[in-house]
Amino acid sequence: MGQAMATGQRIVLVEDEGPLRAILARNLRVRGYEVVEAASGAAALAAMAGAPPALLVLDVNLPDLTGWEVLRRLPPEARRIPLVVCSAVPPHPKRVREFAGITFLQKPFPLDAFLRVVADALGAGRVAAEEVGR
């Protein structure tokens, strides 16, 4: 993993833990991705305004909204992009049904698992729900 460089695909990375967000963003950028960082639900919605990114990486527990609420507030065209949801708690089956097609990454996760999930999500478009890092 990591041999091929991305060609400027834009990723919105939503994570309220600053050190983790910085590590993830830095590792995505060195692989050629354009990263827009957001630390809250409101910032995530602002980052998603306009043209949808190639990928949304979304933490569930944010200081103002849950990641699930962010998803509910997105316009329909933004709901069709690949989505990686990160959380320490696996999503309830109801959430998996409500947001069909999410890729779930359980915290804490190894960096290589994160990078693999991102590459897979961008390579395959909307991927089937998958759990990594259990």
Backbone as CSV, one residue per row, in Angstrom:
resi,resn,N_x,N_y,N_z,CA_x,CA_y,CA_z,C_x,C_y,C_z
1,MET,0.852,-1.180,0.000,0.000,0.000,0.000,0.887,1.228,0.000
2,GLY,0.439,2.285,-0.637,1.150,3.534,-0.570,2.118,3.769,-1.721
3,GLN,2.334,2.787,-2.615,3.235,3.000,-3.723,2.644,3.997,-4.719
4,ALA,1.369,3.847,-5.053,0.735,4.747,-6.012,0.329,6.042,-5.316
5,MET,0.596,7.132,-5.989,0.220,8.432,-5.427,-1.154,8.829,-5.955
6,ALA,-1.953,9.454,-5.118,-3.257,9.956,-5.528,-3.055,11.172,-6.425
7,THR,-4.063,11.497,-7.176,-3.952,12.636,-8.084,-4.837,13.783,-7.611
8,GLY,-4.592,14.257,-6.412,-5.296,15.430,-5.916,-6.755,15.212,-5.556
9,GLN,-7.167,13.981,-5.342,-8.549,13.741,-4.943,-8.797,14.429,-3.611
10,ARG,-9.933,15.115,-3.506,-10.247,15.869,-2.291,-10.962,14.981,-1.286
11,ILE,-10.451,14.980,-0.061,-11.026,14.226,1.048,-11.397,15.212,2.144
12,VAL,-12.623,15.103,2.653,-13.010,15.864,3.831,-12.805,14.932,5.013
13,LEU,-11.937,15.357,5.938,-11.565,14.577,7.119,-12.149,15.255,8.349
14,VAL,-13.113,14.599,8.984,-13.803,15.164,10.143,-13.412,14.371,11.384
15,GLU,-12.646,15.012,12.243,-12.145,14.381,13.477,-11.898,15.484,14.489
16,ASP,-12.518,15.386,15.660,-12.365,16.460,16.651,-11.085,16.348,17.474
17,GLU,-10.439,15.181,17.488,-9.173,15.034,18.214,-8.046,15.567,17.333
18,GLY,-7.544,16.747,17.692,-6.553,17.443,16.877,-5.319,16.629,16.511
19,PRO,-4.666,15.966,17.488,-3.463,15.185,17.144,-3.751,14.051,16.155
20,LEU,-4.861,13.355,16.340,-5.217,12.273,15.416,-5.525,12.842,14.034
21,ARG,-6.298,13.925,13.991,-6.627,14.562,12.712,-5.351,14.987,11.985
22,ALA,-4.390,15.552,12.707,-3.140,16.012,12.091,-2.352,14.844,11.501
23,ILE,-2.278,13.734,12.216,-1.553,12.556,11.726,-2.220,11.993,10.473
24,LEU,-3.542,11.857,10.526,-4.259,11.310,9.376,-4.131,12.232,8.166
25,ALA,-4.321,13.534,8.386,-4.235,14.501,7.280,-2.844,14.501,6.662
26,ARG,-1.820,14.510,7.498,-0.446,14.524,6.992,-0.166,13.287,6.141
27,ASN,-0.604,12.133,6.613,-0.374,10.903,5.868,-1.164,10.848,4.563
28,LEU,-2.319,11.446,4.534,-3.077,11.525,3.278,-2.403,12.494,2.304
29,ARG,-1.967,13.634,2.822,-1.336,14.640,1.945,-0.051,14.122,1.304
30,VAL,0.771,13.399,2.059,2.019,12.901,1.466,1.737,11.855,0.390
31,ARG,0.533,11.329,0.366,0.135,10.379,-0.676,-0.569,11.086,-1.828
32,GLY,-0.600,12.413,-1.791,-1.121,13.180,-2.913,-2.574,13.592,-2.829
33,TYR,-3.232,13.309,-1.721,-4.629,13.726,-1.567,-4.703,15.180,-1.130
34,GLU,-5.745,15.864,-1.546,-6.054,17.195,-1.036,-6.977,16.962,0.156
35,VAL,-6.617,17.467,1.327,-7.380,17.196,2.543,-7.964,18.483,3.093
36,VAL,-9.271,18.451,3.340,-9.963,19.544,4.019,-10.283,19.015,5.407
37,GLU,-9.759,19.682,6.425,-9.946,19.220,7.803,-11.119,19.938,8.462
38,ALA,-11.850,19.198,9.291,-12.949,19.762,10.065,-12.926,19.130,11.449
39,ALA,-13.184,19.947,12.486,-13.131,19.464,13.866,-14.503,19.388,14.519
40,SER,-15.558,19.714,13.786,-16.909,19.696,14.355,-17.913,19.354,13.261
41,GLY,-19.133,19.088,13.683,-20.193,18.821,12.719,-20.485,20.023,11.847
42,ALA,-20.519,21.199,12.448,-20.784,22.419,11.676,-19.682,22.646,10.643
43,ALA,-18.434,22.438,11.035,-17.319,22.594,10.103,-17.388,21.535,8.996
44,ALA,-17.840,20.342,9.339,-17.998,19.286,8.334,-19.033,19.688,7.294
45,LEU,-20.156,20.204,7.754,-21.205,20.620,6.820,-20.722,21.758,5.930
46,ALA,-19.964,22.682,6.498,-19.412,23.786,5.701,-18.431,23.246,4.664
47,ALA,-17.596,22.289,5.061,-16.614,21.713,4.143,-17.285,20.926,3.024
48,MET,-18.466,20.409,3.286,-19.187,19.613,2.295,-20.043,20.474,1.372
49,ALA,-20.161,21.769,1.663,-20.953,22.669,0.811,-20.259,22.797,-0.541
50,GLY,-21.036,22.959,-1.563,-20.453,23.065,-2.897,-20.234,21.698,-3.507
51,ALA,-19.169,21.570,-4.273,-18.887,20.302,-4.944,-18.515,19.235,-3.928
52,PRO,-19.160,18.084,-3.982,-18.818,17.014,-3.045,-17.373,16.541,-3.243
53,PRO,-16.710,16.159,-2.164,-15.350,15.619,-2.274,-15.387,14.204,-2.839
54,ALA,-14.230,13.641,-3.059,-14.131,12.251,-3.515,-14.456,11.281,-2.385
55,LEU,-14.230,11.729,-1.116,-14.419,10.859,0.045,-14.680,11.703,1.278
56,LEU,-15.552,11.201,2.137,-15.791,11.800,3.450,-15.354,10.797,4.500
57,VAL,-14.425,11.216,5.375,-14.003,10.421,6.525,-14.595,11.124,7.737
58,LEU,-15.467,10.440,8.467,-16.288,11.090,9.479,-16.226,10.382,10.824
59,ASP,-15.816,11.128,11.837,-15.873,10.654,13.216,-17.342,10.717,13.657
60,VAL,-17.747,9.821,14.533,-19.135,9.822,15.006,-19.325,10.791,16.161
61,ASN,-18.419,10.787,17.123,-18.572,11.632,18.312,-17.873,12.969,18.101
62,LEU,-18.666,13.971,17.786,-18.162,15.323,17.550,-18.701,16.238,18.639
63,PRO,-18.081,17.391,18.850,-18.494,18.247,19.968,-19.879,18.872,19.827
64,ASP,-20.369,19.045,18.603,-21.652,19.734,18.429,-22.761,18.845,17.873
65,LEU,-22.443,17.985,16.937,-23.412,17.077,16.320,-22.793,15.687,16.294
66,THR,-23.610,14.678,16.158,-23.037,13.357,15.916,-22.731,13.250,14.424
67,GLY,-21.841,12.350,14.088,-21.580,12.101,12.676,-22.838,11.674,11.942
68,TRP,-23.715,10.940,12.634,-24.968,10.504,12.017,-25.839,11.711,11.670
69,GLU,-25.871,12.707,12.557,-26.654,13.918,12.282,-26.050,14.691,11.110
70,VAL,-24.726,14.735,11.038,-24.075,15.372,9.882,-24.546,14.702,8.604
71,LEU,-24.549,13.378,8.580,-24.977,12.656,7.380,-26.424,12.966,7.017
72,ARG,-27.280,13.056,8.007,-28.691,13.364,7.743,-28.873,14.759,7.147
73,ARG,-27.964,15.675,7.462,-28.083,17.054,6.985,-27.425,17.297,5.626
74,LEU,-26.718,16.322,5.120,-26.055,16.486,3.824,-27.079,16.489,2.697
75,PRO,-26.814,17.259,1.635,-27.704,17.203,0.471,-27.607,15.829,-0.199
76,PRO,-28.638,15.423,-0.919,-28.660,14.080,-1.527,-27.429,13.759,-2.375
77,GLU,-26.909,14.708,-3.151,-25.751,14.415,-4.001,-24.510,14.103,-3.171
78,ALA,-24.408,14.683,-1.982,-23.256,14.420,-1.116,-23.371,13.064,-0.438
79,ARG,-24.558,12.504,-0.392,-24.743,11.190,0.238,-24.319,10.044,-0.672
80,ARG,-24.004,10.352,-1.911,-23.617,9.302,-2.851,-22.104,9.082,-2.914
81,ILE,-21.336,9.897,-2.221,-19.880,9.736,-2.255,-19.466,8.624,-1.293
82,PRO,-18.293,8.048,-1.485,-17.806,7.049,-0.530,-17.660,7.664,0.861
83,LEU,-17.941,6.858,1.861,-17.970,7.326,3.239,-17.273,6.324,4.138
84,VAL,-16.328,6.834,4.942,-15.670,6.030,5.965,-16.049,6.639,7.310
85,VAL,-16.692,5.854,8.153,-17.097,6.291,9.482,-16.129,5.694,10.495
86,CYS,-15.580,6.556,11.365,-14.625,6.127,12.392,-15.234,6.330,13.771
87,SER,-15.171,5.315,14.600,-15.701,5.417,15.955,-15.148,4.280,16.805
88,ALA,-15.088,4.521,18.103,-14.676,3.465,19.029,-15.798,2.444,19.223
89,VAL,-17.027,2.858,18.923,-18.193,1.996,19.120,-18.753,1.590,17.758
90,PRO,-18.846,0.284,17.491,-19.417,-0.146,16.212,-20.840,0.396,16.036
91,PRO,-21.215,0.706,14.803,-22.553,1.249,14.585,-23.629,0.205,14.863
92,HIS,-24.738,0.667,15.375,-25.901,-0.178,15.597,-26.398,-0.647,14.225
93,PRO,-26.933,-1.858,14.126,-27.443,-2.339,12.830,-28.437,-1.361,12.181
94,LYS,-29.195,-0.643,13.009,-30.121,0.361,12.486,-29.367,1.438,11.697
95,ARG,-28.214,1.861,12.206,-27.403,2.871,11.514,-26.850,2.312,10.199
96,VAL,-26.419,1.056,10.234,-25.883,0.436,9.028,-26.958,0.398,7.944
97,ARG,-28.194,0.096,8.339,-29.299,0.093,7.370,-29.613,1.506,6.896
98,GLU,-29.634,2.452,7.828,-29.971,3.841,7.483,-28.943,4.439,6.526
99,PHE,-27.679,4.144,6.740,-26.600,4.697,5.927,-25.923,3.565,5.167
100,ALA,-26.682,2.896,4.336,-26.177,1.746,3.578,-24.941,2.147,2.785
101,GLY,-23.976,1.258,2.761,-22.780,1.479,1.973,-21.628,2.122,2.719
102,ILE,-21.783,2.368,4.024,-20.670,2.953,4.767,-19.570,1.919,4.968
103,THR,-18.365,2.408,5.075,-17.254,1.582,5.516,-16.972,2.024,6.944
104,PHE,-16.940,1.092,7.861,-16.727,1.408,9.264,-15.316,1.024,9.676
105,LEU,-14.649,1.957,10.340,-13.301,1.723,10.853,-13.329,1.953,12.355
106,GLN,-13.086,0.899,13.121,-13.170,0.996,14.578,-11.884,1.544,15.178
107,LYS,-12.040,2.559,16.048,-10.907,3.137,16.774,-10.589,2.268,17.979
108,PRO,-9.362,2.178,18.376,-8.173,2.692,17.692,-7.845,1.791,16.511
109,PHE,-7.330,2.377,15.454,-6.980,1.604,14.264,-5.534,1.895,13.881
110,PRO,-4.869,0.910,13.278,-3.510,1.158,12.799,-3.554,2.065,11.573
111,LEU,-2.541,2.890,11.418,-2.483,3.818,10.304,-2.582,3.095,8.966
112,ASP,-1.923,1.948,8.825,-1.980,1.240,7.546,-3.389,0.761,7.227
113,ALA,-4.182,0.411,8.234,-5.576,0.025,8.001,-6.376,1.224,7.504
114,PHE,-6.161,2.391,8.107,-6.834,3.611,7.669,-6.503,3.917,6.208
115,LEU,-5.228,3.879,5.864,-4.805,4.199,4.498,-5.351,3.191,3.491
116,ARG,-5.406,1.933,3.883,-5.968,0.895,3.012,-7.458,1.121,2.780
117,VAL,-8.190,1.456,3.838,-9.630,1.703,3.711,-9.890,2.905,2.810
118,VAL,-9.098,3.968,2.979,-9.247,5.150,2.130,-8.993,4.789,0.672
119,ALA,-7.899,4.104,0.405,-7.576,3.716,-0.976,-8.658,2.827,-1.568
120,ASP,-9.147,1.874,-0.778,-10.206,0.983,-1.258,-11.482,1.758,-1.548
121,ALA,-11.851,2.672,-0.653,-13.080,3.455,-0.834,-12.992,4.320,-2.086
122,LEU,-11.839,4.909,-2.326,-11.677,5.756,-3.507,-11.543,4.938,-4.778
123,GLY,-10.985,3.752,-4.655,-10.817,2.908,-5.834,-12.087,2.209,-6.256
124,ALA,-12.908,1.900,-5.287,-14.106,1.121,-5.579,-15.377,1.951,-5.552
125,GLY,-15.262,3.260,-5.337,-16.474,4.057,-5.198,-17.154,3.701,-3.898
126,ARG,-18.457,3.593,-3.933,-19.196,3.278,-2.713,-19.015,1.799,-2.424
127,VAL,-18.297,1.500,-1.351,-17.990,0.118,-1.014,-19.042,-0.447,-0.072
128,ALA,-19.109,-1.740,-0.032,-20.028,-2.392,0.905,-19.554,-2.155,2.321
129,ALA,-20.482,-2.178,3.260,-20.124,-1.974,4.669,-19.073,-3.007,5.067
130,GLU,-18.045,-2.516,5.722,-16.894,-3.353,6.066,-16.389,-2.907,7.428
131,GLU,-15.958,-3.865,8.219,-15.369,-3.517,9.504,-13.899,-3.851,9.467
132,VAL,-13.074,-2.912,9.914,-11.637,-3.092,9.930,-11.148,-2.729,11.332
133,GLY,-10.142,-3.408,11.799,-9.525,-3.037,13.057,-10.154,-3.636,14.292
134,ARG,-10.946,-4.635,14.136,-11.580,-5.274,15.302,-10.602,-6.122,16.035
